[in-house]
Amino acid sequence: QKEVEQNSGPLSVPEGAIASLNCTYSDRGSQSFFWYRQYSGKSPELIMFIYSNGDKEDGRFTAQLNKASQYVSLLIRDSQPSDSATYLCAVKPGNTGKLIFGQGTTLQVKP
Amino acid sequence: DTAVSQTPKYLVTQMGNDKSIKCEQNLGHDTMYWYKQDSKKFLKIMFSYNNKELIINETVPNRFSPKSPDKAHLNLHINSLELGDSAVYFCASSHGRAGLEQYFGPGTRLTVT
């Protein structure tokens, strides 16, 4: 079992829709959870992180964490073509900066 | 103005050669990282330094040796390059060793022929 699992996609949504990206992790001791966006040929950019159960909102983005189910998700409201990218879920198991990444989900937002 | 910079951006070399990649950050961070992203886009941490101290050392071949002359610089030297070393190598930095907000450099695409 991979430590962090994501559906590689592609996930295709129409412009203006809600995109839902999901991630599961295996280490119950994981403390912090991250979503990065990576455009093709570019470096990963941090969207947001979450460490408490529940929802965390930042603009059009909402991260959701359920530690009991070992599940973290990212919702993107009012999806735009510029949101088309690969979204990487990452888990931080300890108190260092070691991030364990999933393989990423490719999102395509169609005009 | 570049926050995290890497040189070179592209590196093409032959098997058996030795090469170095350099990274510099001007964010005032004290922790820096090296990640490797393979052809399947899987991103994996290799090393991390906090104030010139090695704090993360993942299972990578001994041919890879990081060096941090100061907290703003982290270099990666690779000996006896192999085909499997072909990848994109990203440098990143953060404030503090907890690494909650990591800023990535533009990456160095290494191709070993």
JSON list of N, CA, C and O in Angstrom, two decimals, chain B residues 8 10 20 37-38 44-45 48 51 55-56 65-66 70 78 81 84 89-93 109:
[
{"chain": "B", "resi": 8, "resn": "PRO", "atom": "N", "xyz": [22.19, 24.44, -12.85]},
{"chain": "B", "resi": 8, "resn": "PRO", "atom": "CA", "xyz": [21.56, 24.94, -14.09]},
{"chain": "B", "resi": 8, "resn": "PRO", "atom": "C", "xyz": [20.09, 24.54, -14.15]},
{"chain": "B", "resi": 8, "resn": "PRO", "atom": "O", "xyz": [19.62, 23.77, -13.33]},
{"chain": "B", "resi": 10, "resn": "TYR", "atom": "N", "xyz": [18.83, 23.09, -16.97]},
{"chain": "B", "resi": 10, "resn": "TYR", "atom": "CA", "xyz": [18.90, 21.83, -17.69]},
{"chain": "B", "resi": 10, "resn": "TYR", "atom": "C", "xyz": [20.33, 21.30, -17.60]},
{"chain": "B", "resi": 10, "resn": "TYR", "atom": "O", "xyz": [21.28, 22.07, -17.66]},
{"chain": "B", "resi": 20, "resn": "SER", "atom": "N", "xyz": [27.11, 18.73, -10.44]},
{"chain": "B", "resi": 20, "resn": "SER", "atom": "CA", "xyz": [26.56, 19.42, -9.28]},
{"chain": "B", "resi": 20, "resn": "SER", "atom": "C", "xyz": [25.42, 20.32, -9.69]},
{"chain": "B", "resi": 20, "resn": "SER", "atom": "O", "xyz": [25.40, 20.87, -10.80]},
{"chain": "B", "resi": 37, "resn": "GLN", "atom": "N", "xyz": [11.86, 14.42, -8.63]},
{"chain": "B", "resi": 37, "resn": "GLN", "atom": "CA", "xyz": [10.59, 14.07, -9.27]},
{"chain": "B", "resi": 37, "resn": "GLN", "atom": "C", "xyz": [10.89, 13.22, -10.49]},
{"chain": "B", "resi": 37, "resn": "GLN", "atom": "O", "xyz": [11.52, 13.69, -11.44]},
{"chain": "B", "resi": 38, "resn": "ASP", "atom": "N", "xyz": [10.42, 11.99, -10.47]},
{"chain": "B", "resi": 38, "resn": "ASP", "atom": "CA", "xyz": [10.74, 11.07, -11.56]},
{"chain": "B", "resi": 38, "resn": "ASP", "atom": "C", "xyz": [9.82, 11.27, -12.75]},
{"chain": "B", "resi": 38, "resn": "ASP", "atom": "O", "xyz": [8.98, 12.16, -12.77]},
{"chain": "B", "resi": 44, "resn": "LYS", "atom": "N", "xyz": [9.74, 13.00, -4.38]},
{"chain": "B", "resi": 44, "resn": "LYS", "atom": "CA", "xyz": [10.21, 12.33, -3.17]},
{"chain": "B", "resi": 44, "resn": "LYS", "atom": "C", "xyz": [11.35, 13.13, -2.55]},
{"chain": "B", "resi": 44, "resn": "LYS", "atom": "O", "xyz": [12.26, 13.58, -3.25]},
{"chain": "B", "resi": 45, "resn": "ILE", "atom": "N", "xyz": [11.30, 13.29, -1.24]},
{"chain": "B", "resi": 45, "resn": "ILE", "atom": "CA", "xyz": [12.33, 14.06, -0.55]},
{"chain": "B", "resi": 45, "resn": "ILE", "atom": "C", "xyz": [13.62, 13.25, -0.49]},
{"chain": "B", "resi": 45, "resn": "ILE", "atom": "O", "xyz": [13.60, 12.02, -0.37]},
{"chain": "B", "resi": 48, "resn": "SER", "atom": "N", "xyz": [17.47, 17.24, 3.76]},
{"chain": "B", "resi": 48, "resn": "SER", "atom": "CA", "xyz": [17.12, 18.55, 4.28]},
{"chain": "B", "resi": 48, "resn": "SER", "atom": "C", "xyz": [18.20, 19.02, 5.24]},
{"chain": "B", "resi": 48, "resn": "SER", "atom": "O", "xyz": [18.75, 18.23, 6.00]},
{"chain": "B", "resi": 51, "resn": "ASN", "atom": "N", "xyz": [20.02, 25.23, 9.12]},
{"chain": "B", "resi": 51, "resn": "ASN", "atom": "CA", "xyz": [21.21, 25.95, 9.58]},
{"chain": "B", "resi": 51, "resn": "ASN", "atom": "C", "xyz": [22.49, 25.13, 9.41]},
{"chain": "B", "resi": 51, "resn": "ASN", "atom": "O", "xyz": [23.28, 24.98, 10.34]},
{"chain": "B", "resi": 55, "resn": "ILE", "atom": "N", "xyz": [19.32, 17.26, 8.59]},
{"chain": "B", "resi": 55, "resn": "ILE", "atom": "CA", "xyz": [18.26, 16.77, 9.47]},
{"chain": "B", "resi": 55, "resn": "ILE", "atom": "C", "xyz": [17.38, 15.71, 8.82]},
{"chain": "B", "resi": 55, "resn": "ILE", "atom": "O", "xyz": [16.66, 15.00, 9.50]},
{"chain": "B", "resi": 56, "resn": "ILE", "atom": "N", "xyz": [17.39, 15.63, 7.51]},
{"chain": "B", "resi": 56, "resn": "ILE", "atom": "CA", "xyz": [16.67, 14.58, 6.81]},
{"chain": "B", "resi": 56, "resn": "ILE", "atom": "C", "xyz": [17.63, 13.97, 5.79]},
{"chain": "B", "resi": 56, "resn": "ILE", "atom": "O", "xyz": [18.24, 14.67, 5.00]},
{"chain": "B", "resi": 65, "resn": "SER", "atom": "N", "xyz": [25.53, 13.54, -2.70]},
{"chain": "B", "resi": 65, "resn": "SER", "atom": "CA", "xyz": [26.03, 14.18, -1.48]},
{"chain": "B", "resi": 65, "resn": "SER", "atom": "C", "xyz": [25.61, 15.65, -1.48]},
{"chain": "B", "resi": 65, "resn": "SER", "atom": "O", "xyz": [26.00, 16.42, -2.35]},
{"chain": "B", "resi": 66, "resn": "PRO", "atom": "N", "xyz": [24.81, 16.01, -0.48]},
{"chain": "B", "resi": 66, "resn": "PRO", "atom": "CA", "xyz": [24.42, 17.41, -0.35]},
{"chain": "B", "resi": 66, "resn": "PRO", "atom": "C", "xyz": [25.48, 18.16, 0.44]},
{"chain": "B", "resi": 66, "resn": "PRO", "atom": "O", "xyz": [26.20, 17.59, 1.26]},
{"chain": "B", "resi": 70, "resn": "ASP", "atom": "N", "xyz": [26.14, 27.57, 3.77]},
{"chain": "B", "resi": 70, "resn": "ASP", "atom": "CA", "xyz": [25.46, 28.49, 4.70]},
{"chain": "B", "resi": 70, "resn": "ASP", "atom": "C", "xyz": [23.96, 28.27, 4.54]},
{"chain": "B", "resi": 70, "resn": "ASP", "atom": "O", "xyz": [23.53, 27.52, 3.66]},
{"chain": "B", "resi": 78, "resn": "ILE", "atom": "N", "xyz": [26.45, 14.83, -7.49]},
{"chain": "B", "resi": 78, "resn": "ILE", "atom": "CA", "xyz": [26.14, 13.46, -7.85]},
{"chain": "B", "resi": 78, "resn": "ILE", "atom": "C", "xyz": [27.34, 12.85, -8.56]},
{"chain": "B", "resi": 78, "resn": "ILE", "atom": "O", "xyz": [27.81, 13.37, -9.58]},
{"chain": "B", "resi": 81, "resn": "LEU", "atom": "N", "xyz": [27.17, 9.22, -12.43]},
{"chain": "B", "resi": 81, "resn": "LEU", "atom": "CA", "xyz": [25.77, 9.31, -12.82]},
{"chain": "B", "resi": 81, "resn": "LEU", "atom": "C", "xyz": [25.30, 8.06, -13.57]},
{"chain": "B", "resi": 81, "resn": "LEU", "atom": "O", "xyz": [26.03, 7.48, -14.38]},
{"chain": "B", "resi": 84, "resn": "GLY", "atom": "N", "xyz": [19.21, 5.96, -14.33]},
{"chain": "B", "resi": 84, "resn": "GLY", "atom": "CA", "xyz": [18.09, 6.13, -13.41]},
{"chain": "B", "resi": 84, "resn": "GLY", "atom": "C", "xyz": [18.10, 7.42, -12.64]},
{"chain": "B", "resi": 84, "resn": "GLY", "atom": "O", "xyz": [17.12, 7.74, -11.95]},
{"chain": "B", "resi": 89, "resn": "TYR", "atom": "N", "xyz": [15.09, 17.68, -10.41]},
{"chain": "B", "resi": 89, "resn": "TYR", "atom": "CA", "xyz": [15.49, 17.86, -9.02]},
{"chain": "B", "resi": 89, "resn": "TYR", "atom": "C", "xyz": [15.05, 19.26, -8.58]},
{"chain": "B", "resi": 89, "resn": "TYR", "atom": "O", "xyz": [15.39, 20.27, -9.20]},
{"chain": "B", "resi": 90, "resn": "PHE", "atom": "N", "xyz": [14.26, 19.27, -7.50]},
{"chain": "B", "resi": 90, "resn": "PHE", "atom": "CA", "xyz": [13.77, 20.53, -6.96]},
{"chain": "B", "resi": 90, "resn": "PHE", "atom": "C", "xyz": [14.43, 20.83, -5.63]},
{"chain": "B", "resi": 90, "resn": "PHE", "atom": "O", "xyz": [14.52, 19.96, -4.76]},
{"chain": "B", "resi": 91, "resn": "CYS", "atom": "N", "xyz": [14.82, 22.06, -5.48]},
{"chain": "B", "resi": 91, "resn": "CYS", "atom": "CA", "xyz": [15.26, 22.58, -4.20]},
{"chain": "B", "resi": 91, "resn": "CYS", "atom": "C", "xyz": [14.06, 23.31, -3.58]},
{"chain": "B", "resi": 91, "resn": "CYS", "atom": "O", "xyz": [13.22, 23.86, -4.30]},
{"chain": "B", "resi": 92, "resn": "ALA", "atom": "N", "xyz": [13.98, 23.31, -2.27]},
{"chain": "B", "resi": 92, "resn": "ALA", "atom": "CA", "xyz": [12.92, 24.03, -1.58]},
{"chain": "B", "resi": 92, "resn": "ALA", "atom": "C", "xyz": [13.48, 24.61, -0.30]},
{"chain": "B", "resi": 92, "resn": "ALA", "atom": "O", "xyz": [14.54, 24.19, 0.18]},
{"chain": "B", "resi": 93, "resn": "SER", "atom": "N", "xyz": [12.76, 25.58, 0.26]},
{"chain": "B", "resi": 93, "resn": "SER", "atom": "CA", "xyz": [13.19, 26.14, 1.54]},
{"chain": "B", "resi": 93, "resn": "SER", "atom": "C", "xyz": [11.98, 26.46, 2.39]},
{"chain": "B", "resi": 93, "resn": "SER", "atom": "O", "xyz": [10.85, 26.59, 1.89]},
{"chain": "B", "resi": 109, "resn": "ARG", "atom": "N", "xyz": [16.31, 19.95, -14.65]},
{"chain": "B", "resi": 109, "resn": "ARG", "atom": "CA", "xyz": [16.03, 18.71, -15.38]},
{"chain": "B", "resi": 109, "resn": "ARG", "atom": "C", "xyz": [17.34, 18.05, -15.76]},
{"chain": "B", "resi": 109, "resn": "ARG", "atom": "O", "xyz": [18.09, 18.58, -16.58]}
]
